[in-house]
Short mmCIF file of C-alpha atoms in Angstrom, two decimals:
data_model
loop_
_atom_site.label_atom_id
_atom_site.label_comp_id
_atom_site.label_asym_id
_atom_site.label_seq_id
_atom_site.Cartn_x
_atom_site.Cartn_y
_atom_site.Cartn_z
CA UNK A 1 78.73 82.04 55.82
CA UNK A 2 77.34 85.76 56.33
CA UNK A 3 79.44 88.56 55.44
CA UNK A 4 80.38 90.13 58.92
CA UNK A 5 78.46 93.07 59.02
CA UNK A 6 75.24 90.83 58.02
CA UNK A 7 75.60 89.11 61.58
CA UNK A 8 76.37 92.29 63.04
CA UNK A 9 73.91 94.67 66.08
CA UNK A 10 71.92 97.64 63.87
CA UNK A 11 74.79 100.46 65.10
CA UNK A 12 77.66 98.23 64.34
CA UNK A 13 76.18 97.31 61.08
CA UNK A 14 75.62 101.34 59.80
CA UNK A 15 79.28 101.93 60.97
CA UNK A 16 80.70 98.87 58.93
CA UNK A 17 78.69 100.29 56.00
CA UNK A 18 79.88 103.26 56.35
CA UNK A 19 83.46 102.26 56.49
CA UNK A 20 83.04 99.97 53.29
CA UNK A 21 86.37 99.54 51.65
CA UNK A 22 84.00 100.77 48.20
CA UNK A 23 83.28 103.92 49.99
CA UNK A 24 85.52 106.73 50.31
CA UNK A 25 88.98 106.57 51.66
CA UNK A 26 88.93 108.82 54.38
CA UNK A 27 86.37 109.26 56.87
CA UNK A 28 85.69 111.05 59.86
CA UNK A 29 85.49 109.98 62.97
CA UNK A 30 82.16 108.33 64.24
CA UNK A 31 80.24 109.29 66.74
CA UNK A 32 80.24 107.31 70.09
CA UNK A 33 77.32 104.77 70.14
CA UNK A 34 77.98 104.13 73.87
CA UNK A 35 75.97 107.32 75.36
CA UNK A 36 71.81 107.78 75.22
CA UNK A 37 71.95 111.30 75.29
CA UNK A 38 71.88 112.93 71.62
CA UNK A 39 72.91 116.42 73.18
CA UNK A 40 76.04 115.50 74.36
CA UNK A 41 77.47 115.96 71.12
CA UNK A 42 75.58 119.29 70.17
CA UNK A 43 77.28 120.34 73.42
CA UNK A 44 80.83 119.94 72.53
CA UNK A 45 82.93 122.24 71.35
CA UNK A 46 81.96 123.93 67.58
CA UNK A 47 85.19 125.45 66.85
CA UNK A 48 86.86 121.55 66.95
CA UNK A 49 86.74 120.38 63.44
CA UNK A 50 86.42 116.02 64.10
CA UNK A 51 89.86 114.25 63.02
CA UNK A 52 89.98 112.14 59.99
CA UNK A 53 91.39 108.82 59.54
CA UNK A 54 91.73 106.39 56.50
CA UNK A 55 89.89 103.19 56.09
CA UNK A 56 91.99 100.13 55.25
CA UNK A 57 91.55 97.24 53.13
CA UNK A 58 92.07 93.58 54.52
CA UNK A 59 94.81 93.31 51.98
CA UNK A 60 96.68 96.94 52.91
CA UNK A 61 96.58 95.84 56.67
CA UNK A 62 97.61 92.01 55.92
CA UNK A 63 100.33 93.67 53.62
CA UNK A 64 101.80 95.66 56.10
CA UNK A 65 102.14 93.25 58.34
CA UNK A 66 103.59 90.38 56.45
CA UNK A 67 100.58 88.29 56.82
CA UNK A 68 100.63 88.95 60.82
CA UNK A 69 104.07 86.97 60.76
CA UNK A 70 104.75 86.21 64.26
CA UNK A 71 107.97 88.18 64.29
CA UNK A 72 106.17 91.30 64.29
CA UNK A 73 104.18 90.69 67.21
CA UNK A 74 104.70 92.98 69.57
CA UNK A 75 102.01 92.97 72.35
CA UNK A 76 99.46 90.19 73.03
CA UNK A 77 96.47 91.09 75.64
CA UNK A 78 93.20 89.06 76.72
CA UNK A 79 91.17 90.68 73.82
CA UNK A 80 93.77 91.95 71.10
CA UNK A 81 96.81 91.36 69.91
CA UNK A 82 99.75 94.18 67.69
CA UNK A 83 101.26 93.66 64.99
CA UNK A 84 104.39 96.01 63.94
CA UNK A 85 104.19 96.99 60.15
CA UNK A 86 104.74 99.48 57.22
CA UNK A 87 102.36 100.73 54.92
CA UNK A 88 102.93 101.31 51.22
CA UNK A 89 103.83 104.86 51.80
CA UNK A 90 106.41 104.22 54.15
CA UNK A 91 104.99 104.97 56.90
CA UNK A 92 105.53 102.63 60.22
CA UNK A 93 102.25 101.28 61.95
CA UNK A 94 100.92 99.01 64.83
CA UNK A 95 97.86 97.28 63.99
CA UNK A 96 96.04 96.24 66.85
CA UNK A 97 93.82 93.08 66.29
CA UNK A 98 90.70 92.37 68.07
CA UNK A 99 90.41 88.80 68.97
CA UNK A 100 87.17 86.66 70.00
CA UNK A 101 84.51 85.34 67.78
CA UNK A 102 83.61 87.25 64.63
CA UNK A 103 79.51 88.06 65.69
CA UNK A 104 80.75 88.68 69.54
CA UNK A 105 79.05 91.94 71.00
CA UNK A 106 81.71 92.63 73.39
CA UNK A 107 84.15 92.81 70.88
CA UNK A 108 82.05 95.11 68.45
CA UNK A 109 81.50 97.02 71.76
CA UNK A 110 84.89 97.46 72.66
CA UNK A 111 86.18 98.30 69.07
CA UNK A 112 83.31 101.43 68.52
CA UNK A 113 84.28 102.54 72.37
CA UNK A 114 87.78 102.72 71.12
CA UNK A 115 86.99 104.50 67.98
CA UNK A 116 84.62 107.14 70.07
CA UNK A 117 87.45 108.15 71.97
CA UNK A 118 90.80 108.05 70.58
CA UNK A 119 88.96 108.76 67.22
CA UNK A 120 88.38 111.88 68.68
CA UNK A 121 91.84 112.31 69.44
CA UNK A 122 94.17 115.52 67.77
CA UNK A 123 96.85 116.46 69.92
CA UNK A 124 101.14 115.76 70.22
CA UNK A 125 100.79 114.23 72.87
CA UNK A 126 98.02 111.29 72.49
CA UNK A 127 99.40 108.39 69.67
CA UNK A 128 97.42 109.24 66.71
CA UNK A 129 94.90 106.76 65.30
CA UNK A 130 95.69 106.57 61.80
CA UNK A 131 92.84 104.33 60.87
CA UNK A 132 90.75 101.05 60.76
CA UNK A 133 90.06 97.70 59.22
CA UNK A 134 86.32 96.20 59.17
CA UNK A 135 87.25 94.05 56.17
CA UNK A 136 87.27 90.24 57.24
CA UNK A 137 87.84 91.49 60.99
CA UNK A 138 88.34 94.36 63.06
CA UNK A 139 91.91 96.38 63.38
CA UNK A 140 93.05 99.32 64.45
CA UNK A 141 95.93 101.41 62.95
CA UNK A 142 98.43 104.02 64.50
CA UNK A 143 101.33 105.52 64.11
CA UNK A 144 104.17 102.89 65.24
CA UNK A 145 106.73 103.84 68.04
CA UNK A 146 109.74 102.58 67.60
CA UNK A 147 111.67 103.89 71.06
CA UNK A 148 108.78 102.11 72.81
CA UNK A 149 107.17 102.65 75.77
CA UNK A 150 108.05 104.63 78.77
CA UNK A 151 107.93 101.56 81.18
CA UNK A 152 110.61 100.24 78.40
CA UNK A 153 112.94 102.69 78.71
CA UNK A 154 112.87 102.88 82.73
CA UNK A 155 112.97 99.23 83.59
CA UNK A 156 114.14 96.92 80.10
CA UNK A 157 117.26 98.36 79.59
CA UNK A 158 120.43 96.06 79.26
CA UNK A 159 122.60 95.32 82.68
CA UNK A 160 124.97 98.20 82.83
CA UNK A 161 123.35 100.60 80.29
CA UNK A 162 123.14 104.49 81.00
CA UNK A 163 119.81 105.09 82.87
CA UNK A 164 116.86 107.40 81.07
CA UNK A 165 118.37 110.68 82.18
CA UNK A 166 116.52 113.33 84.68
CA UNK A 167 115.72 116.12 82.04
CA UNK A 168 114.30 113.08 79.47
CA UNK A 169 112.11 112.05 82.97
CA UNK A 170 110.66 115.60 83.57
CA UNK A 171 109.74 116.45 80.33
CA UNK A 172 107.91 113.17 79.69
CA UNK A 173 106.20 114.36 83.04
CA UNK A 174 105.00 117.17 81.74
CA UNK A 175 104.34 116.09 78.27
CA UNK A 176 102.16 113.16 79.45
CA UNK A 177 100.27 115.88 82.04
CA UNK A 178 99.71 118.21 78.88
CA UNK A 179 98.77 115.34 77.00
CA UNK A 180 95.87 114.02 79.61
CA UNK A 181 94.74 117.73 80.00
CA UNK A 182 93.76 117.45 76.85
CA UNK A 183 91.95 114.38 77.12
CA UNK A 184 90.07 116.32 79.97
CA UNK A 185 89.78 119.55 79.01
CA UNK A 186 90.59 119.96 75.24
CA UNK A 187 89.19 117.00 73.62
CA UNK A 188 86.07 117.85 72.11
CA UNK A 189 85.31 114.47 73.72
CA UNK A 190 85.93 114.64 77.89
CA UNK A 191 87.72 111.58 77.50
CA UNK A 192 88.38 109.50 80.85
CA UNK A 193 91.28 106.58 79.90
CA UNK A 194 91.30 104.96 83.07
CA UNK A 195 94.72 103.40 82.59
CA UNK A 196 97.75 105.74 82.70
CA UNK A 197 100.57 104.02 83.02
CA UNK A 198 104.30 103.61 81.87
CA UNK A 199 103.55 101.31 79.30
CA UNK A 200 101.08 102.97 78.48
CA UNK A 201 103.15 106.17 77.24
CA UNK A 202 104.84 105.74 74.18
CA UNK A 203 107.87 107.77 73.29
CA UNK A 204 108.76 109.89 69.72
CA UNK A 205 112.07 109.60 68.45
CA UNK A 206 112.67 112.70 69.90
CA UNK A 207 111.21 111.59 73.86
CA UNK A 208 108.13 113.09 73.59
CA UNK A 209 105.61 111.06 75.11
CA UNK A 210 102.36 110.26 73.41
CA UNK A 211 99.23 108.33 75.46
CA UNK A 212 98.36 105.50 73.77
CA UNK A 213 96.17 102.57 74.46
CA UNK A 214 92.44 103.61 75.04
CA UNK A 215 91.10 100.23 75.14
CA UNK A 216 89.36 101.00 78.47
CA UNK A 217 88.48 104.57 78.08
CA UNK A 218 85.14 106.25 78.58
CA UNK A 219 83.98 109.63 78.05
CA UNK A 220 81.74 112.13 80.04
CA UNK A 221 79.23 114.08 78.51
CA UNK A 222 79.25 117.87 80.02
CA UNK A 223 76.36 116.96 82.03
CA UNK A 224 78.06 114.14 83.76
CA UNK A 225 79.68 114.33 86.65
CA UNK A 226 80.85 110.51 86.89
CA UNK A 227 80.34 107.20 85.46
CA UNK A 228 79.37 104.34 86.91
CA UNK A 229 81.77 101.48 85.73
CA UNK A 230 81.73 97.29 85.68
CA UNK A 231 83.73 95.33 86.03
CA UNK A 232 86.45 97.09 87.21
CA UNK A 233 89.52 96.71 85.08
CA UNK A 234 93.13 98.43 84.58
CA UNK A 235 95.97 98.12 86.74
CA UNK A 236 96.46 97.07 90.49
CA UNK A 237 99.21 99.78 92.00
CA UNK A 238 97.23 102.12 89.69
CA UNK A 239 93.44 102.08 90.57
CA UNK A 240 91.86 105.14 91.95
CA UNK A 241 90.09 104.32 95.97
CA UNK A 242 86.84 105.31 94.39
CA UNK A 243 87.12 103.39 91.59
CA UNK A 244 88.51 100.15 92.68
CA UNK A 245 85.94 100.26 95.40
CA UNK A 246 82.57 101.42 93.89
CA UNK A 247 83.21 101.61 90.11
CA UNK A 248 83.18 105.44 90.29
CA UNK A 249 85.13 106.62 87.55
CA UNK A 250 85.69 110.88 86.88
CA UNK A 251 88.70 113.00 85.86
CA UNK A 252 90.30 112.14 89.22
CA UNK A 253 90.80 108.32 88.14
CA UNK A 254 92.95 109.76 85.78
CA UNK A 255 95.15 112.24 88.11
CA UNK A 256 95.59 109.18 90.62
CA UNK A 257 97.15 107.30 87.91
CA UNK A 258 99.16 109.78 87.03
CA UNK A 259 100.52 110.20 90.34
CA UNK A 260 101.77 106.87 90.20
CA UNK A 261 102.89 107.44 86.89
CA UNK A 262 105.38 110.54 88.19
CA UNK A 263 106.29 108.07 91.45
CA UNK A 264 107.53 105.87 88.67
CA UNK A 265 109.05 108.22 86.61
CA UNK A 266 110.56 109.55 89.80
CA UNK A 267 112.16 106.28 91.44
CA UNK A 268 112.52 104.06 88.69
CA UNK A 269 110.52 101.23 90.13
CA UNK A 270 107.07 99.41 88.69
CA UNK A 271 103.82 99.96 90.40
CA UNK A 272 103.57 96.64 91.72
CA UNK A 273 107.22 94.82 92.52
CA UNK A 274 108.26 91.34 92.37
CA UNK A 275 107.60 91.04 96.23
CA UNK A 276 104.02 92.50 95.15
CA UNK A 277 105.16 95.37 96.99
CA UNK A 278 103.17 98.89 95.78
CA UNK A 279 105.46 101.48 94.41
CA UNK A 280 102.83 103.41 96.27
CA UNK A 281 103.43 101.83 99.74
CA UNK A 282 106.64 102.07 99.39
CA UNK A 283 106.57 106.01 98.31
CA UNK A 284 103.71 107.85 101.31
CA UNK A 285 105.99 107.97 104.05
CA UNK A 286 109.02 109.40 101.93
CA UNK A 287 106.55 111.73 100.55
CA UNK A 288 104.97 112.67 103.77
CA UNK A 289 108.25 113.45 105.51
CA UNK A 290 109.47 115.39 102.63
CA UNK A 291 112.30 113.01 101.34
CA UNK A 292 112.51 113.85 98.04
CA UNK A 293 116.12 112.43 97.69
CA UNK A 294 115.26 109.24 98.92
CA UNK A 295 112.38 108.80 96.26
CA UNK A 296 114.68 109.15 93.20
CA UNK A 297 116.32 106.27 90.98
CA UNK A 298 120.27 105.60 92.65
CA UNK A 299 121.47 105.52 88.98
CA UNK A 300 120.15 109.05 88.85
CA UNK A 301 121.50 110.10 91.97
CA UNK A 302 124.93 108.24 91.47
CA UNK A 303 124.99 109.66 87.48
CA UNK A 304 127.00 112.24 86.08
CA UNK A 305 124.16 113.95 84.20
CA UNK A 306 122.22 114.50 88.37
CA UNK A 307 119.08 115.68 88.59
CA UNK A 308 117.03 119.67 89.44
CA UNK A 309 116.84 119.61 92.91
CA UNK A 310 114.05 122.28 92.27
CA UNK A 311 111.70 120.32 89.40
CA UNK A 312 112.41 117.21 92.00
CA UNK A 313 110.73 118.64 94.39
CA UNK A 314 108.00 120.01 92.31
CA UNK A 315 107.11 116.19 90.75
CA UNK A 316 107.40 114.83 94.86
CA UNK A 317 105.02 117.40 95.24
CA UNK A 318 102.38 117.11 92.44
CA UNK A 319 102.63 113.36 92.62
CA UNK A 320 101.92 113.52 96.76
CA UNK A 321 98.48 115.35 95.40
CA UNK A 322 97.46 113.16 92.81
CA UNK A 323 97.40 110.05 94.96
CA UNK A 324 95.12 111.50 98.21
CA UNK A 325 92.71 109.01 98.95
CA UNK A 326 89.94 111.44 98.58
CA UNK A 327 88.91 112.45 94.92
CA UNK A 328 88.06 115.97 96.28
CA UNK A 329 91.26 116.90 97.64
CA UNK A 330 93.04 115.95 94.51
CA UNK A 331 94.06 118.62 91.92
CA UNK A 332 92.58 118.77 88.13
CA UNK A 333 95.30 118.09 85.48
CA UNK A 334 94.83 121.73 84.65
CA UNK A 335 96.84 122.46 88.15
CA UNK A 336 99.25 119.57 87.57
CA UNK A 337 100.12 120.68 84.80
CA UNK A 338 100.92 124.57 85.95
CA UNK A 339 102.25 123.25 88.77
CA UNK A 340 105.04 121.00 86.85
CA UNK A 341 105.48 123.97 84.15
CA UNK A 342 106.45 126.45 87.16
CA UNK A 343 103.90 128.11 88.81
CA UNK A 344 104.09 129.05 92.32
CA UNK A 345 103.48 126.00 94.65
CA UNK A 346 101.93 127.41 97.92
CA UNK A 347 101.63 124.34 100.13
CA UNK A 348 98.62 126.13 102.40
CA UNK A 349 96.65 126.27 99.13
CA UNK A 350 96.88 122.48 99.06
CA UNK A 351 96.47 121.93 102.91
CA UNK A 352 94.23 119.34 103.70
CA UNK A 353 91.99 119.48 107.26
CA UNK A 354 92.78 117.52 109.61
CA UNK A 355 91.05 114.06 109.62
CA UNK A 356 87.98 113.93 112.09
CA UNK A 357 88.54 111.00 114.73
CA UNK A 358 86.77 107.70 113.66
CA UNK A 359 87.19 108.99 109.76
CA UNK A 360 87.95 105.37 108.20
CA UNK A 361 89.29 107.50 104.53
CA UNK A 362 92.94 108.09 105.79
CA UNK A 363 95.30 108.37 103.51
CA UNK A 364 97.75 104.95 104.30
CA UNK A 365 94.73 102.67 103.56
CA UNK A 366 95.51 102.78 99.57
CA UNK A 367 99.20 101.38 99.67
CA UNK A 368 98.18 98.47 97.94
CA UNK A 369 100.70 96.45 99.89
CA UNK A 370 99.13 92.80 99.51
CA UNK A 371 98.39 92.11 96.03
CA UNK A 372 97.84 88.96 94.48
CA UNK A 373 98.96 89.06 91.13
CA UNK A 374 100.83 87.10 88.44
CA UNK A 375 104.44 88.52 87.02
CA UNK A 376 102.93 89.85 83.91
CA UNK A 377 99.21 89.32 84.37
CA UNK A 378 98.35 92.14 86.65
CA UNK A 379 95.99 94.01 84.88
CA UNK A 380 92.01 92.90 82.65
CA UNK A 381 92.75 95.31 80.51
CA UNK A 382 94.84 95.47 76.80
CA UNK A 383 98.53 96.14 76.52
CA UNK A 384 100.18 99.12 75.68
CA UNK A 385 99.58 98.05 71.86
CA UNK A 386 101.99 100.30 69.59
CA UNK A 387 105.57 100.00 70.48
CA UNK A 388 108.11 97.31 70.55
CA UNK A 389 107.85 96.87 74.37
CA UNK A 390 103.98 97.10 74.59
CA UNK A 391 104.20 93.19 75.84
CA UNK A 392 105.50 94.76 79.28
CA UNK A 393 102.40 94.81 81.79
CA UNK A 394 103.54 97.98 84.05
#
């Protein structure tokens, strides 16, 4: 049989080359393969040197994992599966596997997309690649979490145990905002990642929250305004009007996500219940009359720790902003995130007119109220893949 990268496409081939474990050791990251334009990247930033990462032997990674014993699996998905391990140095990992047949485009696809984005990647609060694998298969290493995911820590704790406590909840907020600013605004790459979610945002021993999981992220050249995606995958309770509707996909897929994401964060309840009820649904009319009591988690409210009244409010707030129907009326993550780190909030600023009669874009048709999904299967795309609770789907 063929060596892989002899039955591999022309760009896949080069980058396997280039990534040969008989080459150096460290490399830099590649550039994106996905976009026609060659400009794009004379167009980003000069002053952002590119990240490095290492490139791992078959033996390292298969090392570090035991073999891929099946007691350190940690996440499975339709197209990858993680595998919790330690290199020789010490250092704690998640190797993320890409499954399907060893010549399949989609897969070679899907692992170079990943690479041209979270590649990219240098900031505290995205999970850092650490490296890759093209020896024998395709993996993906980062730096392991072991306090797992957000989604983790909100919904898969023990019967009785103390509940993530208000000040942990805002400053994962605002971490996670600063964190997809970045990925906006920073990034020498304008990096869309199309599914923000709880388990989705890992947490540092310390609670700060890293993004992780850009398995269905895309980027935007300066000159874009939008992309054009199919199919449409990520998460049902989470999708964007514009994009679950015509594939659009901007900066503003992102900020409707996180909405959801602070609703979450806020009230302690998944995206999509049991009774495939929307956490969204359920939310609007609190936030539209103001009740920014009722939207919090009881064990918060019943606690002895409490909660700010005053950064309460702000995250009701923000998070009634990020999930307007309409794209245009949402805020960048630029104002999120100055209006979660104190700045003034003048509601007229963020007034909306008045819908004209006959206008079929009103804000209650996005409660995603009658879902059909399965328990654990409601999202196309790949798990959270670098925690000990990346198995969770919401």
């Amino acid at each position: 049989m063929k060596p892989l990268y002899l039955r591999s496409s022309g760009s896949f081939k080069r980058l396997l080359l280039s990534l040969s474990p008989h080459r150096a050791k460290r490399v830099h990251a590649p550039p994106d393969v996905e976009h026609p334009s060659a400009q794009a990247e004379a167009a980003s930033p000069p002053h952002e040197r590119n990240p490095e990462w290492e490139c791992f032997s078959y033996e390292e990674v298969r090392r570090a994992t035991g073999g891929f014993r099946a007691a350190n699996l940690v996440g499975r998905g339709g197209s990858s599966e993680v595998y919790r391990g330690e290199l020789a140095d010490g250092r704690a990992v998640a190797v993320k596997r890409l499954m399907g047949a060893s010549a399949c485009e989609r897969r070679e696809r899907d692992f170079l997309a990943e690479l041209g984005t979270v590649g990219h990647a240098t900031h505290p609060n995205v999970c850092p690649l650490l490296g890759c694998c093209v020896d024998r298969d395709l993996y993906l290493v980062f730096a392991f979490s072991a306090r797992g995911s957000v989604s983790a820590n909100l919904h898969d704790g023990e019967e009785g145990a103390p509940a993530m406590g208000w000040e942990a909840r805002y400053g994962v907020a605002v971490g996670t905002a600063r964190g997809l600013e970045y990925l906006h605004k920073g990034c020498r790459r304008r990096i869309i990642h199309r599914d923000i979610k709880a388990s989705n945002v890992l947490l540092t021993d310390d609670f700060q929250p890293q993004i992780s999981d850009f398995g269905l992220a895309k980027w935007l050249p300066t000159e874009w305004t939008h992309r054009a995606i199919a199919p449409i995958e990520g998460t049902f309770g989470c999708l964007a009007p514009e994009y679950y509707t015509r594939g659009i996909v901007d900066e503003k897929t992102d900020v409707f996500a996180f909405g959801v994401f602070l609703l979450e964060l806020m009230a302690g309840r998944k995206p999509v219940d049991g009774t495939h009820r929307s956490l969204l649904g359920w939310a609007r009319p609190l936030l539209n009359e103001g009740k920014t009591e009722a939207l919090l988690d009881p064990r918060i409210v019943a606690g002895n720790g409490g909660y700010d009244a005053e950064q309460a409010r702000r995250l009701a707030f923000v998070a009634s902003l990020c999930v307007r129907a309409s794209a245009t009326w949402r805020p960048s993550m630029t104002e999120v995130l100055e209006l979660l780190e104190g700045v003034e909030i003048k509601e007229e600023r963020w007034a909306m007119p008045e819908p004209a009669a006959g206008d079929d874009e009103g804000e209650e048709m996005w409660g995603f109220d009658d879902l059909d999904d399965d328990d654990e299967d409601e999202e196309s795309g790949t798990p959270s893949p670098l925690s000990t609770s990346s198995a969770s789907s919401a």
